Amino acid sequence: MSKRINSTPRRDGFRMPGEHEPHQEILMVWPERCDNWRNGAKPAQKTFVEVAKAIAQTTPVTMVVSAAQFGHARELLPENIRLLEMSSNDAWMRDIGPTFVINDDGERRGVDWHFNAWGGLTDGLYFPWDQDDRVAQKVCEVGRFDSYRAPIVLEGGSIHSDGEGTLFVTEECLLHPSRNPHMNRDAIEAVLCEYLAVDKVIWIPNGLFNDETNGHVDNLIHIVRPGEVVLTWCDNPSDPQHDISRKALDFLASQSDAKGRKIKVHKIPLPGPLYISQEEADGIDVSEGMQRESGERLAASYANYLITNEQIVYPLLDAKFDADVAAMLKDLYPGYLITGVPAREILLGGGNIHCITQQIPVK
C-alpha cells in the first residue's frame, strides 16, 4: 500500500537524485488535446511513439493514456511499452508527475506538487487542470510509492537537481506571481530545500525567450553531471535570447555549487529561431490560454533532452545544428547511446522531450 506522509523528505532522509543516476522506468502521457496538438493530435502521437521507442532501447516506458485513446495508443505503440489508463488534461509528465526522492536504503517516495497549468487563473494555459493535478498521486498509488504533498505550486520542468545538494531554477518561473504570490524567494527556497533535500538553490534570472511556462529551467540548461551544465546559447546580438543567455552565463560563472565547485558551462546552440507556420496554426483548435498563431516564435531548445541509463534522447529541431549537437553530446557523455528524434511536433505543443518524460529511479 502507498500512503501520504505527513513529514518532509529531508526530515526522513530522502533526496532528489540527479537525472544521470540509474532509472527503473520512464513515464509519459499520451497527447490528444486538439487545442494544443494539431490535426487531432495525430502527428504528435506519432512523435510520442518514436520518443517512447527510443527510450525503450535502455529503459522501460509506461505511457499513461485516457480510456478514449487506449485502443488507438495500443495499436500504435510496440508491445514493450506498457499502457496505464488514467485521466489527465494534457501530456506533460515532467510537470504533472511526481518528483521522486530516494534514501540510502533504496526506498523511493514521490513528491506531489500543486499544479495549476503554468499559471492558474492569472496566465494558465488551460482550465480545468484538476485531472493533471491528480496524476502524481495516482502514479504513486499505482506504483505503491509513499508520497508527500508539497505545499507549493511547482512543475517538474522548473527544477534541475545534480543529486549532490544543488538545485537549479529560474527566478522568472518560481517567483512568477501566477505560482506562489504569497511567498517570497526565501520561503520558496526553504520549501525546495526541505522537500528535495538540497543545500543550495542557484537562481538563474530568466528562462528561454517566449517560453509559455514562464521560463522553465529545463528549456534553458541541462545538468551534464555535478558541477557541469549545458546552456542554450545564441550568438546573434539582435536576437532577444542573446542577452538572456549572456546574463545566465555571467551569473553561472559567479556561482559555486553545494560542494563548492565552480560550475563549468558548455554552450549548446539555439536552433532556428523557429516559428509556427500557417499550416501548423490552421490545424490547432482555438484556445484562450495558448498562443498557437502563424508566426509565433517557438521556444525551441536542444537542452530539453532526457538522460536515462547511459543514453541521451535529444530533439532533432534544425538541420543546421542537429549533427553538431549530436557530436557535442557524444563528447559530453562518452560511452552513452546518443539518440535523436525529430521533435517539432512536441515543440509545437510548447515543450520537448524532457518535458514529456519523468523518470522513476531504481531501488
mmCIF file with all atom_site columns, N, CA and C in Angstrom, residues 140-165:
data_model
loop_
_atom_site.group_PDB
_atom_site.id
_atom_site.type_symbol
_atom_site.label_atom_id
_atom_site.label_alt_id
_atom_site.label_comp_id
_atom_site.label_asym_id
_atom_site.label_entity_id
_atom_site.label_seq_id
_atom_site.pdbx_PDB_ins_code
_atom_site.Cartn_x
_atom_site.Cartn_y
_atom_site.Cartn_z
_atom_site.occupancy
_atom_site.B_iso_or_equiv
_atom_site.pdbx_formal_charge
_atom_site.auth_seq_id
_atom_site.auth_comp_id
_atom_site.auth_asym_id
_atom_site.auth_atom_id
_atom_site.pdbx_PDB_model_num
ATOM 1  N N  . CYS A 1 140 ? 1.809  7.381  -7.832  1.00 0.00 ? 140 CYS A N  1
ATOM 2  C CA . CYS A 1 140 ? 2.336  6.829  -6.573  1.00 0.00 ? 140 CYS A CA 1
ATOM 3  C C  . CYS A 1 140 ? 1.448  5.695  -6.048  1.00 0.00 ? 140 CYS A C  1
ATOM 4  N N  . GLU A 1 141 ? 0.139  5.861  -6.180  1.00 0.00 ? 141 GLU A N  1
ATOM 5  C CA . GLU A 1 141 ? -0.785 4.791  -5.761  1.00 0.00 ? 141 GLU A CA 1
ATOM 6  C C  . GLU A 1 141 ? -0.538 3.520  -6.571  1.00 0.00 ? 141 GLU A C  1
ATOM 7  N N  . VAL A 1 142 ? -0.447 3.669  -7.888  1.00 0.00 ? 142 VAL A N  1
ATOM 8  C CA . VAL A 1 142 ? -0.272 2.504  -8.761  1.00 0.00 ? 142 VAL A CA 1
ATOM 9  C C  . VAL A 1 142 ? 1.069  1.809  -8.483  1.00 0.00 ? 142 VAL A C  1
ATOM 10 N N  . GLY A 1 143 ? 2.120  2.619  -8.277  1.00 0.00 ? 143 GLY A N  1
ATOM 11 C CA . GLY A 1 143 ? 3.449  2.060  -8.045  1.00 0.00 ? 143 GLY A CA 1
ATOM 12 C C  . GLY A 1 143 ? 3.721  1.673  -6.604  1.00 0.00 ? 143 GLY A C  1
ATOM 13 N N  . ARG A 1 144 ? 2.720  1.915  -5.714  1.00 0.00 ? 144 ARG A N  1
ATOM 14 C CA . ARG A 1 144 ? 2.862  1.647  -4.278  1.00 0.00 ? 144 ARG A CA 1
ATOM 15 C C  . ARG A 1 144 ? 4.019  2.446  -3.662  1.00 0.00 ? 144 ARG A C  1
ATOM 16 N N  . PHE A 1 145 ? 4.136  3.703  -4.099  1.00 0.00 ? 145 PHE A N  1
ATOM 17 C CA . PHE A 1 145 ? 5.119  4.606  -3.519  1.00 0.00 ? 145 PHE A CA 1
ATOM 18 C C  . PHE A 1 145 ? 4.433  5.512  -2.501  1.00 0.00 ? 145 PHE A C  1
ATOM 19 N N  . ASP A 1 146 ? 4.980  5.610  -1.301  1.00 0.00 ? 146 ASP A N  1
ATOM 20 C CA . ASP A 1 146 ? 4.516  6.635  -0.375  1.00 0.00 ? 146 ASP A CA 1
ATOM 21 C C  . ASP A 1 146 ? 4.824  7.998  -0.970  1.00 0.00 ? 146 ASP A C  1
ATOM 22 N N  . SER A 1 147 ? 4.040  9.014  -0.582  1.00 0.00 ? 147 SER A N  1
ATOM 23 C CA . SER A 1 147 ? 4.236  10.325 -1.189  1.00 0.00 ? 147 SER A CA 1
ATOM 24 C C  . SER A 1 147 ? 4.039  11.453 -0.185  1.00 0.00 ? 147 SER A C  1
ATOM 25 N N  . TYR A 1 148 ? 4.597  12.604 -0.565  1.00 0.00 ? 148 TYR A N  1
ATOM 26 C CA . TYR A 1 148 ? 4.445  13.854 0.183   1.00 0.00 ? 148 TYR A CA 1
ATOM 27 C C  . TYR A 1 148 ? 3.680  14.838 -0.694  1.00 0.00 ? 148 TYR A C  1
ATOM 28 N N  . ARG A 1 149 ? 2.692  15.523 -0.120  1.00 0.00 ? 149 ARG A N  1
ATOM 29 C CA . ARG A 1 149 ? 2.016  16.595 -0.842  1.00 0.00 ? 149 ARG A CA 1
ATOM 30 C C  . ARG A 1 149 ? 2.717  17.901 -0.464  1.00 0.00 ? 149 ARG A C  1
ATOM 31 N N  . ALA A 1 150 ? 3.506  18.434 -1.382  1.00 0.00 ? 150 ALA A N  1
ATOM 32 C CA . ALA A 1 150 ? 4.279  19.642 -1.103  1.00 0.00 ? 150 ALA A CA 1
ATOM 33 C C  . ALA A 1 150 ? 3.354  20.855 -1.021  1.00 0.00 ? 150 ALA A C  1
ATOM 34 N N  . PRO A 1 151 ? 3.728  21.873 -0.248  1.00 0.00 ? 151 PRO A N  1
ATOM 35 C CA . PRO A 1 151 ? 2.826  22.994 -0.001  1.00 0.00 ? 151 PRO A CA 1
ATOM 36 C C  . PRO A 1 151 ? 2.927  24.144 -1.002  1.00 0.00 ? 151 PRO A C  1
ATOM 37 N N  . ILE A 1 152 ? 3.499  23.903 -2.178  1.00 0.00 ? 152 ILE A N  1
ATOM 38 C CA . ILE A 1 152 ? 3.627  24.988 -3.163  1.00 0.00 ? 152 ILE A CA 1
ATOM 39 C C  . ILE A 1 152 ? 3.210  24.514 -4.552  1.00 0.00 ? 152 ILE A C  1
ATOM 40 N N  . VAL A 1 153 ? 2.887  25.480 -5.413  1.00 0.00 ? 153 VAL A N  1
ATOM 41 C CA . VAL A 1 153 ? 2.671  25.226 -6.839  1.00 0.00 ? 153 VAL A CA 1
ATOM 42 C C  . VAL A 1 153 ? 4.039  25.145 -7.509  1.00 0.00 ? 153 VAL A C  1
ATOM 43 N N  . LEU A 1 154 ? 4.283  24.060 -8.225  1.00 0.00 ? 154 LEU A N  1
ATOM 44 C CA . LEU A 1 154 ? 5.575  23.890 -8.892  1.00 0.00 ? 154 LEU A CA 1
ATOM 45 C C  . LEU A 1 154 ? 5.444  22.825 -9.964  1.00 0.00 ? 154 LEU A C  1
ATOM 46 N N  . GLU A 1 155 ? 6.208  22.968 -11.050 1.00 0.00 ? 155 GLU A N  1
ATOM 47 C CA . GLU A 1 155 ? 6.241  21.967 -12.107 1.00 0.00 ? 155 GLU A CA 1
ATOM 48 C C  . GLU A 1 155 ? 7.624  21.317 -12.146 1.00 0.00 ? 155 GLU A C  1
ATOM 49 N N  . GLY A 1 156 ? 7.649  20.033 -12.491 1.00 0.00 ? 156 GLY A N  1
ATOM 50 C CA . GLY A 1 156 ? 8.918  19.309 -12.519 1.00 0.00 ? 156 GLY A CA 1
ATOM 51 C C  . GLY A 1 156 ? 9.936  19.880 -13.483 1.00 0.00 ? 156 GLY A C  1
ATOM 52 N N  . GLY A 1 157 ? 9.472  20.526 -14.551 1.00 0.00 ? 157 GLY A N  1
ATOM 53 C CA . GLY A 1 157 ? 10.400 21.122 -15.513 1.00 0.00 ? 157 GLY A CA 1
ATOM 54 C C  . GLY A 1 157 ? 11.043 22.406 -15.028 1.00 0.00 ? 157 GLY A C  1
ATOM 55 N N  . SER A 1 158 ? 10.607 22.892 -13.878 1.00 0.00 ? 158 SER A N  1
ATOM 56 C CA . SER A 1 158 ? 11.164 24.149 -13.356 1.00 0.00 ? 158 SER A CA 1
ATOM 57 C C  . SER A 1 158 ? 12.291 23.920 -12.354 1.00 0.00 ? 158 SER A C  1
ATOM 58 N N  . ILE A 1 159 ? 12.699 22.647 -12.181 1.00 0.00 ? 159 ILE A N  1
ATOM 59 C CA . ILE A 1 159 ? 13.789 22.318 -11.262 1.00 0.00 ? 159 ILE A CA 1
ATOM 60 C C  . ILE A 1 159 ? 14.752 21.336 -11.919 1.00 0.00 ? 159 ILE A C  1
ATOM 61 N N  . HIS A 1 160 ? 16.045 21.506 -11.671 1.00 0.00 ? 160 HIS A N  1
ATOM 62 C CA . HIS A 1 160 ? 17.074 20.558 -12.098 1.00 0.00 ? 160 HIS A CA 1
ATOM 63 C C  . HIS A 1 160 ? 17.970 20.268 -10.901 1.00 0.00 ? 160 HIS A C  1
ATOM 64 N N  . SER A 1 161 ? 18.092 19.002 -10.508 1.00 0.00 ? 161 SER A N  1
ATOM 65 C CA . SER A 1 161 ? 18.929 18.616 -9.376  1.00 0.00 ? 161 SER A CA 1
ATOM 66 C C  . SER A 1 161 ? 20.189 17.920 -9.859  1.00 0.00 ? 161 SER A C  1
ATOM 67 N N  . ASP A 1 162 ? 21.328 18.199 -9.182  1.00 0.00 ? 162 ASP A N  1
ATOM 68 C CA . ASP A 1 162 ? 22.553 17.478 -9.525  1.00 0.00 ? 162 ASP A CA 1
ATOM 69 C C  . ASP A 1 162 ? 22.720 16.216 -8.693  1.00 0.00 ? 162 ASP A C  1
ATOM 70 N N  . GLY A 1 163 ? 21.773 15.968 -7.746  1.00 0.00 ? 163 GLY A N  1
ATOM 71 C CA . GLY A 1 163 ? 21.837 14.778 -6.904  1.00 0.00 ? 163 GLY A CA 1
ATOM 72 C C  . GLY A 1 163 ? 22.822 14.891 -5.764  1.00 0.00 ? 163 GLY A C  1
ATOM 73 N N  . GLU A 1 164 ? 23.548 16.006 -5.715  1.00 0.00 ? 164 GLU A N  1
ATOM 74 C CA . GLU A 1 164 ? 24.554 16.202 -4.664  1.00 0.00 ? 164 GLU A CA 1
ATOM 75 C C  . GLU A 1 164 ? 24.323 17.500 -3.893  1.00 0.00 ? 164 GLU A C  1
ATOM 76 N N  . GLY A 1 165 ? 23.045 17.890 -3.794  1.00 0.00 ? 165 GLY A N  1
ATOM 77 C CA . GLY A 1 165 ? 22.706 19.025 -2.945  1.00 0.00 ? 165 GLY A CA 1
ATOM 78 C C  . GLY A 1 165 ? 22.482 20.351 -3.633  1.00 0.00 ? 165 GLY A C  1
#
